[in-house]
mmCIF file of C-alpha atoms in Angstrom:
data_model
loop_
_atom_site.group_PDB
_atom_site.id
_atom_site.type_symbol
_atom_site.label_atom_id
_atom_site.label_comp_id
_atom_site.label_asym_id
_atom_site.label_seq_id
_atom_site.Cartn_x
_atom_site.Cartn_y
_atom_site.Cartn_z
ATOM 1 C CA UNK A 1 -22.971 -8.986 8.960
ATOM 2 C CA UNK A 2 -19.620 -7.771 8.340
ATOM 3 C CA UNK A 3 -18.936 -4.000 6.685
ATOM 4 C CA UNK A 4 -17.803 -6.335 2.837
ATOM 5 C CA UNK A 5 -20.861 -8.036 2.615
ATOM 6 C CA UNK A 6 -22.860 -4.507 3.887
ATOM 7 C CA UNK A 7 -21.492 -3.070 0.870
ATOM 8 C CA UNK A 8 -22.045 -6.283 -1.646
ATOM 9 C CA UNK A 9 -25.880 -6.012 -0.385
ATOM 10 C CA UNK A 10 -25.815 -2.468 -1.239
ATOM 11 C CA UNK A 11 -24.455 -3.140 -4.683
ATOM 12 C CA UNK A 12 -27.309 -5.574 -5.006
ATOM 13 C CA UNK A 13 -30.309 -2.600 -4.378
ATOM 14 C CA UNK A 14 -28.614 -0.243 -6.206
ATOM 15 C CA UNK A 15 -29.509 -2.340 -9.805
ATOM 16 C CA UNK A 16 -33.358 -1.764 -9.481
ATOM 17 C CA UNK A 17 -32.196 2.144 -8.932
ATOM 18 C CA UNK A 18 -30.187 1.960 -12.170
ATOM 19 C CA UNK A 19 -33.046 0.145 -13.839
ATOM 20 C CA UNK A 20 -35.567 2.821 -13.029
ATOM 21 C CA UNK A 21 -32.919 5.839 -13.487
ATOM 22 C CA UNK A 22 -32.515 4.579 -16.483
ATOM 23 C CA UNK A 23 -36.622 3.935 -17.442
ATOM 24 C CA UNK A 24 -37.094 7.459 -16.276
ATOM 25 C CA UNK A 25 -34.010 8.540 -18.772
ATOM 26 C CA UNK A 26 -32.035 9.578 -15.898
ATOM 27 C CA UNK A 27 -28.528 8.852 -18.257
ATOM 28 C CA UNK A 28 -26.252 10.914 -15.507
ATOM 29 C CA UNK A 29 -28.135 9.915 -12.356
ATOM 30 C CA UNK A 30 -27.850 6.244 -13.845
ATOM 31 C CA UNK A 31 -23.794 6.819 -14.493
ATOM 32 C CA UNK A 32 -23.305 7.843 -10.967
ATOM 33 C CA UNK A 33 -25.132 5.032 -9.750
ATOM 34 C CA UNK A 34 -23.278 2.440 -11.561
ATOM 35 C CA UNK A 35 -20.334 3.710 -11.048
ATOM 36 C CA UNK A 36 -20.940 3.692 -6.635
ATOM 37 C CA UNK A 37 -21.919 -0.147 -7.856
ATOM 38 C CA UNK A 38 -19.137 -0.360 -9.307
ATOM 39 C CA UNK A 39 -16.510 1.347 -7.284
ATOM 40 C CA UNK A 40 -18.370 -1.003 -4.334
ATOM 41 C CA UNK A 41 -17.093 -4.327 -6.123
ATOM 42 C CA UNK A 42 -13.707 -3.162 -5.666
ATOM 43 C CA UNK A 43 -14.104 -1.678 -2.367
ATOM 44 C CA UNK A 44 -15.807 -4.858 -0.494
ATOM 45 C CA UNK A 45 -12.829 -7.054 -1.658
ATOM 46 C CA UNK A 46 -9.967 -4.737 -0.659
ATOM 47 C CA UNK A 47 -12.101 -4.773 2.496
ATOM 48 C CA UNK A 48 -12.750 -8.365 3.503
ATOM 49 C CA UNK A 49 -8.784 -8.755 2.346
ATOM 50 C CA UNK A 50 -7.397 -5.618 4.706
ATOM 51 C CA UNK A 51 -10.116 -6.406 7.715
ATOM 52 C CA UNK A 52 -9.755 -10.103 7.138
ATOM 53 C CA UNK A 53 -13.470 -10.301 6.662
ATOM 54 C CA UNK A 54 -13.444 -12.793 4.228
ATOM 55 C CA UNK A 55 -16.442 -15.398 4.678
ATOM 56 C CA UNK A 56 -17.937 -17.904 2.616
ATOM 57 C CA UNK A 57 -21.275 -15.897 2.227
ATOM 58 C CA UNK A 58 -19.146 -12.967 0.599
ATOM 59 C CA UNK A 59 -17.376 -15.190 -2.109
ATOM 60 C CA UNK A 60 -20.897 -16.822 -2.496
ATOM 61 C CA UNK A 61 -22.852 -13.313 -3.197
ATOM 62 C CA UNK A 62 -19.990 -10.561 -4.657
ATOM 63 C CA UNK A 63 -20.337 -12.368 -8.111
ATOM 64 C CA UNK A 64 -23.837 -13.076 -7.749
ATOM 65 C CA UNK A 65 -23.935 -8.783 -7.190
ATOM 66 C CA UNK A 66 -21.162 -8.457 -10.138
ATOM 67 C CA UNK A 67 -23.576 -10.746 -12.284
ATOM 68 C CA UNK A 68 -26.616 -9.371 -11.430
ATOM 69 C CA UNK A 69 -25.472 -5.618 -11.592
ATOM 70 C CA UNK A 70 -23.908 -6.076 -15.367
ATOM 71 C CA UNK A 71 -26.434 -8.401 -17.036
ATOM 72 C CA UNK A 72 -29.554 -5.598 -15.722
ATOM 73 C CA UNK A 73 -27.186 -2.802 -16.801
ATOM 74 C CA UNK A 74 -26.606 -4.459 -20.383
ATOM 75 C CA UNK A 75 -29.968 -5.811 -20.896
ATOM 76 C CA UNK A 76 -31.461 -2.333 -20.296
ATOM 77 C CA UNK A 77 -29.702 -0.353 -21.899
ATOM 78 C CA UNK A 78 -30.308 -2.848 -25.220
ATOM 79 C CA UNK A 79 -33.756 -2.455 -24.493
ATOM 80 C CA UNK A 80 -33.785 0.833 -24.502
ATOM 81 C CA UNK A 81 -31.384 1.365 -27.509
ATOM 82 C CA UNK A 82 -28.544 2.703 -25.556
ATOM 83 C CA UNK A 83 -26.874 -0.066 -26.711
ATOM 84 C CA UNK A 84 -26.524 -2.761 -30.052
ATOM 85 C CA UNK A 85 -28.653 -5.821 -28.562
ATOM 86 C CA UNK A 86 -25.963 -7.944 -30.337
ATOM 87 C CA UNK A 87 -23.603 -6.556 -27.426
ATOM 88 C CA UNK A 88 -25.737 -7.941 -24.432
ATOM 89 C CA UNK A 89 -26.618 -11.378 -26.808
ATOM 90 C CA UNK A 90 -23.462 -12.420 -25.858
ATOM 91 C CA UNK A 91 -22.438 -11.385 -22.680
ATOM 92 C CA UNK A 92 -25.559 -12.973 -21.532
ATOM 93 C CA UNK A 93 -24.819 -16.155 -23.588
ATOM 94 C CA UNK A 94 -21.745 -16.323 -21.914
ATOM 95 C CA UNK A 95 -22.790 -16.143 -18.394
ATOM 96 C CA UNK A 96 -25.350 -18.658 -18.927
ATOM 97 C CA UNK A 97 -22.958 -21.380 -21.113
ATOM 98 C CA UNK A 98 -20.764 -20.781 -18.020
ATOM 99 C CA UNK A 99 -23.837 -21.685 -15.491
ATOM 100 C CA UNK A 100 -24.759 -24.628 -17.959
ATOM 101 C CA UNK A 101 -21.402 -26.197 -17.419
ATOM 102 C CA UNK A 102 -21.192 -25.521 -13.605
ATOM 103 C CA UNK A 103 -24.525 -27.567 -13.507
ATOM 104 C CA UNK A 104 -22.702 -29.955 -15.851
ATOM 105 C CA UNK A 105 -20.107 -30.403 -13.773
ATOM 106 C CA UNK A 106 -22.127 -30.788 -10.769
ATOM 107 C CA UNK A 107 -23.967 -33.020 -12.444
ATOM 108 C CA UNK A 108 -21.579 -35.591 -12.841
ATOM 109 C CA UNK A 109 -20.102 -35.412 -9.208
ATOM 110 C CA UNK A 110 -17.085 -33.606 -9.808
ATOM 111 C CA UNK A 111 -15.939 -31.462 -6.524
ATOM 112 C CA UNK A 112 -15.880 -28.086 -7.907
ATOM 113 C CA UNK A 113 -14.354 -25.126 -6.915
ATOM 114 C CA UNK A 114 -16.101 -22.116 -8.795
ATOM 115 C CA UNK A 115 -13.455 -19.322 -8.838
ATOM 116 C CA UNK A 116 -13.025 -16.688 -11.347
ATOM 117 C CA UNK A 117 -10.296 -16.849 -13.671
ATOM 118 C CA UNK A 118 -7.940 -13.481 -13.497
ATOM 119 C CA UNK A 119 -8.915 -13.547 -17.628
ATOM 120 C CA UNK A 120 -12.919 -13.585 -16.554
ATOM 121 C CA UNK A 121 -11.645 -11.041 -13.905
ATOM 122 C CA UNK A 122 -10.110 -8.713 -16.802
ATOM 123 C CA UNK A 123 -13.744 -9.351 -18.995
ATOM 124 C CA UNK A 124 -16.061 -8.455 -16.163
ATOM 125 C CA UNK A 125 -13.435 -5.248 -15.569
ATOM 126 C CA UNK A 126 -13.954 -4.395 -19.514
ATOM 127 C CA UNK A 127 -17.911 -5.325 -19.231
ATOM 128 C CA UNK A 128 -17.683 -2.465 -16.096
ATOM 129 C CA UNK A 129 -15.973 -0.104 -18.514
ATOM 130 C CA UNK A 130 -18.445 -0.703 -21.238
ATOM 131 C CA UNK A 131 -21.440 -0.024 -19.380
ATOM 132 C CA UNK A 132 -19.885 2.999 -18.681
ATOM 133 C CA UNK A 133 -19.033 4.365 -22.014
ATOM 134 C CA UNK A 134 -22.841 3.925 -22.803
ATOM 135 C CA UNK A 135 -23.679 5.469 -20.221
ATOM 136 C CA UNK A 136 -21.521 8.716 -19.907
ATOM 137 C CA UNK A 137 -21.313 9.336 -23.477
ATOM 138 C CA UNK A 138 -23.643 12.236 -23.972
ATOM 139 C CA UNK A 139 -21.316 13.597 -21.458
ATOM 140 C CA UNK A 140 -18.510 13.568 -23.366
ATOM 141 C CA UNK A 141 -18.960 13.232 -26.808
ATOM 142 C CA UNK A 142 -15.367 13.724 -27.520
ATOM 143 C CA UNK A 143 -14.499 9.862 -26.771
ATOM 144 C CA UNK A 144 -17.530 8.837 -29.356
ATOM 145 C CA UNK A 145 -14.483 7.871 -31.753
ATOM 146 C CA UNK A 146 -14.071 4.895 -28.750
ATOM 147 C CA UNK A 147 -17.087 3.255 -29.534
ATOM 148 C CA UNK A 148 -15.731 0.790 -31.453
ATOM 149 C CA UNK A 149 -12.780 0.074 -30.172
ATOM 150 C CA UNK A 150 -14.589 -0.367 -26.630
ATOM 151 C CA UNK A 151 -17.668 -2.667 -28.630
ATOM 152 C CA UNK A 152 -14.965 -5.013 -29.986
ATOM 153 C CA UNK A 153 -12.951 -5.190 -27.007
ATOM 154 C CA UNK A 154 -15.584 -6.162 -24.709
ATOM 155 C CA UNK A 155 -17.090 -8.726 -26.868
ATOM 156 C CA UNK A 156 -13.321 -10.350 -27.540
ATOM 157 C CA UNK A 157 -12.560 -10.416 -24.124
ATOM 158 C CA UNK A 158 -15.715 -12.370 -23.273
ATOM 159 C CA UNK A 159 -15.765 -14.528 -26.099
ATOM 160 C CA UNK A 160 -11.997 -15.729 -25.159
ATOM 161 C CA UNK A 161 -13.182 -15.903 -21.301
ATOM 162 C CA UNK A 162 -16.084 -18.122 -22.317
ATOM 163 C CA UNK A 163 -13.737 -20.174 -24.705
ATOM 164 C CA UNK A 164 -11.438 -20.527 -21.457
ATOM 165 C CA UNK A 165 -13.965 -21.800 -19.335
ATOM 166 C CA UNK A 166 -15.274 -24.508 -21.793
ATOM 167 C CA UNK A 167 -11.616 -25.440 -22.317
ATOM 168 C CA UNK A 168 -11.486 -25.511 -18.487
ATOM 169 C CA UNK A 169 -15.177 -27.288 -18.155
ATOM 170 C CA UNK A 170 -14.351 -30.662 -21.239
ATOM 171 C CA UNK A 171 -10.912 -30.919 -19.244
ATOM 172 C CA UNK A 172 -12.308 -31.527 -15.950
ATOM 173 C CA UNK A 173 -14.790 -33.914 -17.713
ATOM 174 C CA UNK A 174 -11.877 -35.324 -19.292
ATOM 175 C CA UNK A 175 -9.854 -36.025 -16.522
ATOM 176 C CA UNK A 176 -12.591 -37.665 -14.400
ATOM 177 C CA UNK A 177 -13.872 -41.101 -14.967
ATOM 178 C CA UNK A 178 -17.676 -39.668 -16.452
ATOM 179 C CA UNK A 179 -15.391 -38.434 -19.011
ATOM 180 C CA UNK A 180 -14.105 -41.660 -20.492
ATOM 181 C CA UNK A 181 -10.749 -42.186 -18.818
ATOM 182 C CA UNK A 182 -10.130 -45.893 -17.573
ATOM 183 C CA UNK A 183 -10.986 -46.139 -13.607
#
């Protein structure tokens, strides 16, 4: 186990903390946690790039960790009215239209590379910096004037990055003989 994937496992047990920082109304505590989750993501990559550490196990599990981490965060704090439900509705919509189409595609035979667009990349960085506002915003109730702004943001972002990977997803299908081009 190399120091990268170390820290993408930690990332991975620090969501049930967040979850139960977050039951026991633990807004700060929570913040701080998310935010060592967070600050994690970037640090395991920057890692595996400058320690050459890269393996196929990391790029397997750091978006499983991204994924997991965001969808807990978003889903609780809906639940517990930290957040408009509406919000998580479809970031979770998303992530599971994309998983639909991966299965799709797999489906059908097509050889499949699942990489993350730099546009998904820029969503999931927005998603980060959502979860965030929700969180820390009792701490500084100054930025409350960003709630929309950061609301609309997020949800455009991730409605264009799911639009990009169904464009992406009926091209591939296109392209390939399941999709009704001439063998």
């Amino acid at each position: 186990m190399n120091i990268p994937n170390t820290i993408t496992i930690i990332r991975i047990l620090l969501t049930p903390l967040l979850v139960i920082l977050l039951l026991e109304g633990e807004k700060g505590l929570a913040l701080v946690t998310f935010m060592v989750a967070g600050t994690g993501d970037a640090l395991d990559g920057f890692l595996a790039r400058l320690l050459n550490q890269k393996t196929d196990f990391g790029a397997f599990l750091d978006p499983i960790a991204d994924k997991l981490l965001l969808i807990t965060s978003f889903v609780t704090l809906s639940i517990l009215d930290l957040m408009p439900a509406w919000i998580t509705v479809i970031i979770v919509s998303r992530d599971i239209l994309i998983l639909g189409g991966i299965g799709v595609l797999l489906y059908c035979g097509l050889p499949l590379v699942v990489k993350p667009t730099h546009f998904s990349k820029i969503t999931t960085f927005f998603q980060f910096i959502t979860v965030c506002f929700f969180l820390g915003i009792d701490f500084l109730p100054a930025f409350l004037w960003l709630k929309t702004p950061v609301i609309y943001g997020v949800v455009t972002f991730t409605l264009l990055s799911g639009a990009q990977y169904l464009f992406l997803g009926f091209s591939l299908l296109a392209n390939s003989s399941i999709g009704g081009k001439e063998q």
